């Protein structure tokens, strides 16, 4: 009876999480595609339009938009078969994947921490926090959602108290699916290795053979995708020529900005343009801050190994996006999709330990008050997250709303002006698109590559308008004759 009751409680807890996530993100099902990789993945992607053996072979082998992600492309193939170019189906799938990931976060954190409260609050914040909007609402972020689903499933299987050989087999299979969804999964084997060493207290020499095959799988996938990332179109590029120490300095400040976004998620944007020069004061303060954090973690390394695991996991999950391997973006909301779990879990764990400590030194009746405080704090944070998410969600309704908001945050970023002009052109507003692009050339400071692209668009659109004008004049002359 106890086991049955526990199952019912788990179903109820998962059901409430799913309902909250659905309320927060269901409006996105009515949103459109946006001209930010969605066209490359859906509209212009022939790989998702045929089930022929030759095409399935290409799905399994070809790179799309600088990513080798055959599982992701296969998911788009299935969806294109189901609902063609109707964006509602793709958005609904993204929301469903996010809800499943939220449930997996709850089960995983409850399993690791031994606390239902920590697991549930972490999952609720993960599901509802506005920083997750880009990952859920942007159709092209499907690869991150799928990769996260398989990564969380693999961790849930592999981080059991006493994993069996069949659990290792499931772990390898789920790791492969995660790797074929997005290369970000290469960080999974190091996290599991750290878990074995820090939590299970196993020696490196003992656990290393068990991690050899997962490590080789990740290494092969990493080598396969590194060449595909050598593209410089889109994004920002002022950091591409910086040295390693300069990148580290920038990362010091970016990591604090990420923490700030999780604490106070305001001024969110599709992409950010943090300063890369003249920031020595921020770097100094940020470095001192991280030194304090490191010292604190060192002091509790024996008593709180989960915190040490969380700190390393946070860095590992963000490491592929910290530009040690150069990519044309410095910051994005979607980079926090999985790392946010660590921060939310530490926050929930702190609340739990504080209130438990209070309960131990007071009268037993106050344990009830402690539970009430937990509920009140959780409710306040959930309401705050849902409110902020509902306010920011409409930004992603369509391409025009997305780039209008982006330009309100960073009016001088050339890439935002380019995308706005392209969105207007896609809507048939060529004259307005031409004005936007021309003003961008005059008023912003594009680099050589962006300037070349912008000049080409201006020339093409002027020719397009000229051709239309000539056709219109010819039609009027024919009518007059």
XYZ file of C-alpha atoms in Angstrom:
481
model
C 0.000 0.000 0.000
C 2.854 2.355 0.795
C 4.444 1.781 -2.611
C 1.110 2.303 -4.332
C 0.513 5.520 -2.404
C 3.982 6.725 -3.355
C 3.238 6.052 -7.021
C -0.013 8.013 -6.810
C 1.817 10.885 -5.141
C 4.451 10.847 -7.880
C 1.772 10.850 -10.586
C 0.026 13.767 -8.903
C 3.275 15.732 -8.566
C 4.174 15.088 -12.208
C 0.635 15.989 -13.261
C 0.764 19.359 -11.490
C 4.141 20.111 -13.082
C 2.799 19.204 -16.526
C -0.295 21.365 -16.039
C 1.761 24.371 -14.957
C 4.122 24.007 -17.921
C 1.211 23.622 -20.310
C -0.490 26.764 -18.997
C 2.756 28.717 -19.417
C 3.652 27.598 -22.941
C 0.394 26.518 -24.617
C -0.059 29.985 -26.231
C 3.073 29.362 -28.323
C 1.241 26.685 -30.338
C -0.418 29.500 -32.306
C 2.934 31.152 -33.155
C 4.488 31.237 -36.620
C 7.878 30.209 -37.956
C 10.639 32.806 -37.599
C 13.421 33.585 -40.083
C 16.135 32.429 -37.665
C 17.066 28.920 -38.890
C 13.423 27.815 -39.081
C 13.457 28.181 -42.859
C 16.693 26.201 -43.127
C 15.359 23.389 -40.950
C 11.801 23.289 -42.308
C 10.985 25.321 -45.436
C 14.183 24.802 -47.402
C 15.198 21.413 -46.019
C 14.599 18.699 -48.636
C 15.722 16.057 -46.121
C 12.401 16.281 -44.276
C 10.241 15.878 -47.374
C 10.831 12.289 -48.461
C 10.906 8.792 -46.963
C 12.882 7.315 -49.843
C 15.836 5.068 -48.834
C 18.271 7.500 -50.476
C 16.842 10.417 -48.497
C 16.869 8.478 -45.220
C 20.551 7.790 -45.863
C 21.110 11.529 -46.293
C 19.194 12.235 -43.074
C 21.619 9.933 -41.266
C 24.766 11.421 -42.784
C 24.327 15.054 -43.825
C 25.010 18.229 -41.821
C 22.234 20.849 -41.591
C 22.936 24.452 -40.548
C 26.380 23.543 -39.206
C 25.004 20.742 -37.015
C 25.156 16.990 -37.407
C 21.876 15.987 -35.736
C 20.190 13.089 -37.590
C 17.716 12.360 -34.787
C 16.557 15.987 -34.852
C 16.204 15.994 -38.629
C 14.316 12.690 -38.477
C 11.871 14.248 -35.989
C 11.221 17.043 -38.495
C 10.719 14.434 -41.221
C 8.011 12.748 -39.143
C 6.335 16.077 -38.405
C 6.460 17.303 -41.985
C 4.659 14.107 -42.925
C 2.002 14.782 -40.273
C 1.295 18.482 -40.727
C 3.396 19.850 -43.559
C 4.137 23.547 -43.161
C 1.676 24.195 -40.345
C 3.833 25.653 -37.533
C 1.307 24.673 -34.832
C 2.348 21.022 -34.935
C 6.061 21.823 -34.572
C 5.377 24.198 -31.684
C 3.156 21.620 -29.960
C 5.944 19.037 -30.189
C 8.430 21.470 -28.642
C 6.060 22.154 -25.758
C 5.496 18.418 -25.243
C 9.244 17.736 -25.156
C 9.728 20.523 -22.614
C 6.998 19.081 -20.384
C 8.599 15.630 -20.520
C 11.975 17.175 -19.671
C 10.419 18.891 -16.667
C 9.106 15.575 -15.353
C 12.531 13.986 -15.902
C 14.176 16.824 -13.962
C 11.809 16.156 -11.055
C 12.507 12.421 -11.029
C 16.271 12.911 -11.421
C 16.657 15.545 -8.695
C 14.421 13.617 -6.300
C 16.556 10.543 -6.917
C 19.876 12.333 -6.429
C 18.935 14.574 -3.499
C 16.516 12.248 -1.738
C 14.116 15.193 -1.388
C 10.754 15.498 -3.103
C 10.725 19.224 -2.320
C 14.086 19.867 -4.002
C 13.121 17.795 -7.033
C 9.689 19.380 -7.456
C 10.700 23.009 -6.966
C 13.712 22.578 -9.261
C 11.487 21.076 -11.954
C 8.851 23.798 -11.547
C 11.416 26.573 -11.960
C 12.974 24.715 -14.903
C 9.583 24.420 -16.615
C 8.317 27.941 -16.007
C 11.342 30.246 -15.953
C 11.251 32.840 -18.784
C 14.853 32.096 -19.762
C 13.496 28.816 -21.208
C 11.254 30.572 -23.723
C 13.787 30.532 -26.552
C 14.426 26.802 -26.120
C 10.716 25.959 -26.139
C 9.160 28.452 -28.550
C 11.887 28.533 -31.210
C 11.212 25.561 -33.488
C 14.873 25.370 -34.494
C 15.778 24.719 -30.868
C 14.298 21.236 -31.234
C 17.807 19.778 -31.195
C 18.373 21.136 -27.704
C 15.057 19.792 -26.406
C 15.653 16.326 -27.852
C 19.252 16.227 -26.661
C 18.132 17.270 -23.173
C 15.438 14.584 -23.117
C 17.954 11.829 -23.836
C 20.613 13.329 -21.543
C 18.201 13.552 -18.603
C 16.944 10.026 -19.292
C 20.525 8.738 -19.419
C 21.352 10.424 -16.106
C 18.192 9.049 -14.505
C 19.183 5.517 -15.538
C 22.897 5.782 -14.771
C 22.633 7.655 -11.457
C 20.577 5.014 -9.695
C 21.866 4.039 -6.249
C 22.952 0.648 -7.573
C 23.021 0.619 -11.387
C 22.986 -2.808 -13.012
C 24.717 -3.860 -16.276
C 21.445 -3.364 -18.147
C 21.390 0.227 -16.851
C 24.793 0.754 -18.438
C 23.380 -0.578 -21.718
C 20.437 1.828 -21.525
C 22.872 4.622 -20.700
C 24.927 3.939 -23.830
C 21.833 3.836 -26.030
C 20.416 7.063 -24.612
C 23.815 8.745 -24.874
C 23.963 7.812 -28.568
C 20.503 9.305 -29.158
C 21.522 12.461 -27.304
C 24.719 12.793 -29.340
C 22.779 12.349 -32.588
C 20.321 15.026 -31.466
C 22.954 17.639 -30.662
C 26.702 17.543 -30.058
C 26.199 19.217 -26.670
C 25.780 15.720 -25.193
C 29.574 15.240 -25.301
C 29.659 16.680 -21.760
C 27.520 13.850 -20.378
C 30.278 11.237 -19.798
C 32.443 13.651 -17.729
C 29.428 14.485 -15.545
C 28.706 10.804 -14.919
C 32.397 10.188 -14.205
C 32.367 12.948 -11.600
C 29.234 11.457 -10.054
C 30.954 8.103 -9.638
C 33.993 9.723 -8.052
C 32.344 12.396 -5.871
C 29.086 10.745 -4.828
C 29.879 7.039 -5.037
C 33.418 7.707 -3.771
C 34.962 5.390 -6.363
C 38.601 5.725 -7.401
C 39.398 7.081 -10.853
C 41.287 3.928 -11.833
C 38.264 1.839 -10.873
C 35.631 3.800 -12.794
C 37.629 4.825 -15.837
C 37.202 1.532 -17.779
C 33.444 1.870 -17.371
C 33.563 5.293 -19.029
C 35.849 4.392 -21.898
C 33.146 3.549 -24.464
C 30.937 6.602 -23.637
C 34.042 8.805 -23.851
C 35.029 7.412 -27.241
C 31.474 7.871 -28.544
C 31.522 11.506 -27.492
C 34.988 12.094 -28.935
C 33.997 10.680 -32.323
C 30.869 12.804 -32.468
C 32.849 15.892 -31.433
C 35.372 15.338 -34.216
C 32.540 14.863 -36.693
C 30.838 18.138 -35.824
C 33.819 20.438 -35.299
C 34.376 20.869 -39.020
C 30.715 21.700 -39.551
C 30.945 24.641 -37.155
C 33.460 26.566 -39.268
C 30.884 29.053 -40.470
C 30.946 32.794 -39.859
C 27.535 33.817 -41.175
C 25.134 35.305 -38.644
C 25.677 36.265 -35.039
C 28.501 38.506 -33.885
C 32.163 38.195 -34.708
C 34.108 40.798 -32.771
C 35.415 38.055 -30.471
C 36.526 35.631 -33.192
C 40.111 36.942 -33.322
C 40.643 37.259 -29.564
C 43.223 35.176 -27.718
C 42.494 32.496 -25.135
C 43.107 34.753 -22.122
C 40.794 37.400 -23.551
C 38.059 34.809 -24.065
C 38.506 33.616 -20.477
C 38.166 37.214 -19.260
C 34.949 37.673 -21.218
C 33.605 34.358 -19.942
C 34.178 35.489 -16.356
C 31.674 38.300 -16.870
C 29.276 36.268 -19.015
C 28.932 33.558 -16.369
C 27.860 36.177 -13.821
C 25.397 37.590 -16.349
C 23.933 34.114 -16.732
C 23.472 33.846 -12.972
C 21.845 37.272 -13.013
C 19.447 36.207 -15.780
C 18.293 33.256 -13.671
C 17.779 35.439 -10.593
C 16.212 38.415 -12.391
C 15.112 37.465 -15.922
C 14.534 40.897 -17.446
C 15.640 42.343 -20.785
C 15.805 38.881 -22.362
C 16.671 38.860 -26.048
C 17.129 36.454 -28.939
C 20.868 37.160 -28.788
C 23.198 39.381 -26.779
C 26.168 41.555 -27.615
C 28.228 41.806 -24.412
C 31.242 44.128 -24.536
C 34.573 42.500 -25.326
C 36.907 45.413 -24.624
C 37.322 47.970 -21.846
C 35.858 45.554 -19.296
C 38.828 45.097 -16.967
C 36.884 46.368 -13.940
C 34.062 43.881 -14.544
C 36.610 41.101 -15.072
C 38.386 41.972 -11.808
C 35.180 42.070 -9.772
C 33.870 38.937 -11.482
C 37.105 37.059 -10.840
C 37.018 37.978 -7.152
C 33.434 36.796 -6.994
C 34.247 33.429 -8.545
C 37.256 33.112 -6.218
C 34.917 33.505 -3.243
C 32.557 30.900 -4.713
C 35.464 28.506 -5.302
C 36.720 28.985 -1.737
C 33.252 28.297 -0.336
C 32.907 25.128 -2.393
C 36.356 23.990 -1.306
C 35.340 24.369 2.338
C 32.296 22.111 1.897
C 33.850 19.640 -0.530
C 33.629 16.746 1.934
C 30.327 17.526 3.615
C 28.395 18.560 0.490
C 29.686 16.560 -2.516
C 26.460 17.196 -4.443
C 27.272 20.908 -4.471
C 30.713 20.161 -5.907
C 29.121 17.936 -8.545
C 26.625 20.697 -9.324
C 29.335 23.334 -9.733
C 31.367 21.167 -12.106
C 28.215 20.175 -14.005
C 27.232 23.828 -14.446
C 30.614 24.621 -15.988
C 30.667 21.480 -18.126
C 27.171 22.112 -19.494
C 28.163 25.653 -20.450
C 31.687 24.843 -21.614
C 30.813 24.122 -25.291
C 29.260 27.607 -25.532
C 32.056 29.594 -23.874
C 33.890 30.100 -27.186
C 36.990 28.054 -26.491
C 35.852 26.472 -29.754
C 34.758 29.623 -31.559
C 31.108 30.120 -32.448
C 29.468 33.299 -33.692
C 27.455 33.970 -30.527
C 28.665 34.932 -27.077
C 25.418 34.617 -25.113
C 22.025 33.024 -25.689
C 19.103 32.147 -23.428
C 18.997 28.590 -24.776
C 22.497 27.929 -23.453
C 20.984 27.958 -19.945
C 18.358 25.289 -20.635
C 20.193 22.484 -18.775
C 22.678 24.534 -16.672
C 19.730 26.303 -15.040
C 18.815 23.001 -13.361
C 21.962 23.188 -11.238
C 21.245 26.730 -10.037
C 17.588 25.977 -9.292
C 18.535 22.774 -7.433
C 21.087 24.609 -5.278
C 18.497 27.271 -4.499
C 15.846 24.685 -3.576
C 18.385 22.751 -1.518
C 19.338 25.871 0.409
C 15.697 26.559 1.286
C 15.207 22.972 2.421
C 18.328 22.886 4.606
C 17.592 26.290 6.160
C 14.056 25.369 7.141
C 15.101 21.927 8.363
C 17.722 23.547 10.576
C 15.120 25.929 11.951
C 12.744 23.083 12.677
C 15.390 21.154 14.628
C 16.061 23.974 17.076
C 12.428 24.954 17.717
C 9.242 23.334 18.930
C 7.774 20.465 16.877
C 4.696 22.559 16.052
C 6.906 24.843 13.997
C 7.628 22.031 11.568
C 4.159 22.752 10.222
C 5.095 26.406 9.861
C 8.294 25.369 8.090
C 6.247 23.392 5.553
C 3.984 26.401 5.093
C 6.967 28.635 4.403
C 8.231 26.172 1.786
C 4.840 26.176 0.102
C 4.564 29.965 0.223
C 8.024 30.556 -1.213
C 7.450 27.993 -3.950
C 4.085 29.518 -4.847
C 5.539 33.029 -5.022
C 8.402 31.949 -7.282
C 6.082 29.961 -9.544
C 3.679 32.876 -9.915
C 6.567 35.277 -10.608
C 8.035 32.973 -13.277
C 4.689 32.358 -14.963
C 3.917 36.080 -14.998
C 7.247 37.046 -16.540
C 7.019 34.170 -19.044
C 3.540 35.249 -20.150
C 4.817 38.806 -20.686
C 7.856 37.805 -22.758
C 6.325 34.899 -24.688
C 4.588 37.050 -27.385
C 7.993 38.343 -28.512
C 8.384 35.042 -30.398
C 4.955 35.193 -32.076
C 6.465 35.821 -35.523
C 9.591 37.158 -37.204
C 8.522 40.804 -37.126
C 7.715 40.772 -33.391
C 10.988 38.957 -32.665
C 13.227 41.434 -34.477
C 11.238 44.456 -33.333
C 11.926 43.425 -29.747
C 15.567 42.595 -30.499
C 16.126 46.025 -32.035
C 14.545 47.676 -29.003
C 17.200 45.972 -26.861
C 20.191 46.326 -29.236
C 19.297 48.905 -31.912
C 22.807 48.988 -33.420
C 23.354 45.267 -33.953
C 23.660 44.740 -37.734
C 22.384 41.148 -37.604
C 19.087 42.291 -36.069
C 18.600 44.910 -38.782
C 19.417 42.349 -41.460
C 16.893 39.871 -40.072
C 14.207 42.542 -39.739
C 14.705 43.561 -43.347
C 14.561 39.918 -44.449
C 11.352 39.414 -42.460
C 9.763 42.408 -44.190
C 10.913 41.127 -47.592
C 9.402 37.708 -46.854
C 6.095 39.464 -46.196
C 6.253 41.127 -49.609
C 7.195 44.548 -48.211
C 10.256 44.957 -50.427
C 10.302 48.758 -50.387
C 10.179 48.868 -46.596
C 12.809 46.117 -46.382
C 15.060 48.124 -48.714
C 14.718 51.225 -46.524
C 15.568 49.247 -43.378
C 18.631 47.681 -45.009
C 19.832 50.983 -46.469
C 19.517 52.744 -43.123
C 21.361 49.869 -41.473
C 24.265 50.350 -43.876
C 24.343 54.057 -43.094
C 23.761 54.054 -39.330
C 25.131 50.792 -37.943
C 28.696 49.532 -38.083
C 28.640 46.169 -39.861
C 31.878 44.290 -40.324
C 33.138 43.397 -43.787
C 31.143 40.192 -44.115
C 27.862 41.750 -42.964
C 28.429 44.813 -45.155
C 28.961 42.566 -48.156
C 25.724 40.679 -47.438
C 23.772 43.886 -46.871
C 25.019 45.482 -50.089
C 24.026 42.356 -52.007
C 20.510 42.450 -50.534
C 20.177 46.144 -51.411
C 21.248 45.492 -55.012
C 18.938 42.487 -55.377
C 15.921 44.295 -53.942
C 16.491 47.375 -56.087
C 16.591 45.132 -59.155
C 13.440 43.403 -57.937
C 11.606 46.723 -57.552
C 12.895 47.904 -60.924
C 11.661 44.725 -62.601
C 8.259 45.088 -60.982
C 8.073 48.682 -62.142
C 8.942 47.725 -65.713
C 6.344 44.948 -65.718
C 3.729 47.355 -64.342
C 4.569 49.964 -66.981
C 4.393 47.304 -69.710
C 1.001 46.191 -68.478
C -0.297 49.756 -68.456
C 1.006 50.348 -71.994
C -0.636 47.150 -73.239
C -3.908 48.203 -71.637
C -3.648 51.668 -73.236
C -3.010 50.169 -76.668
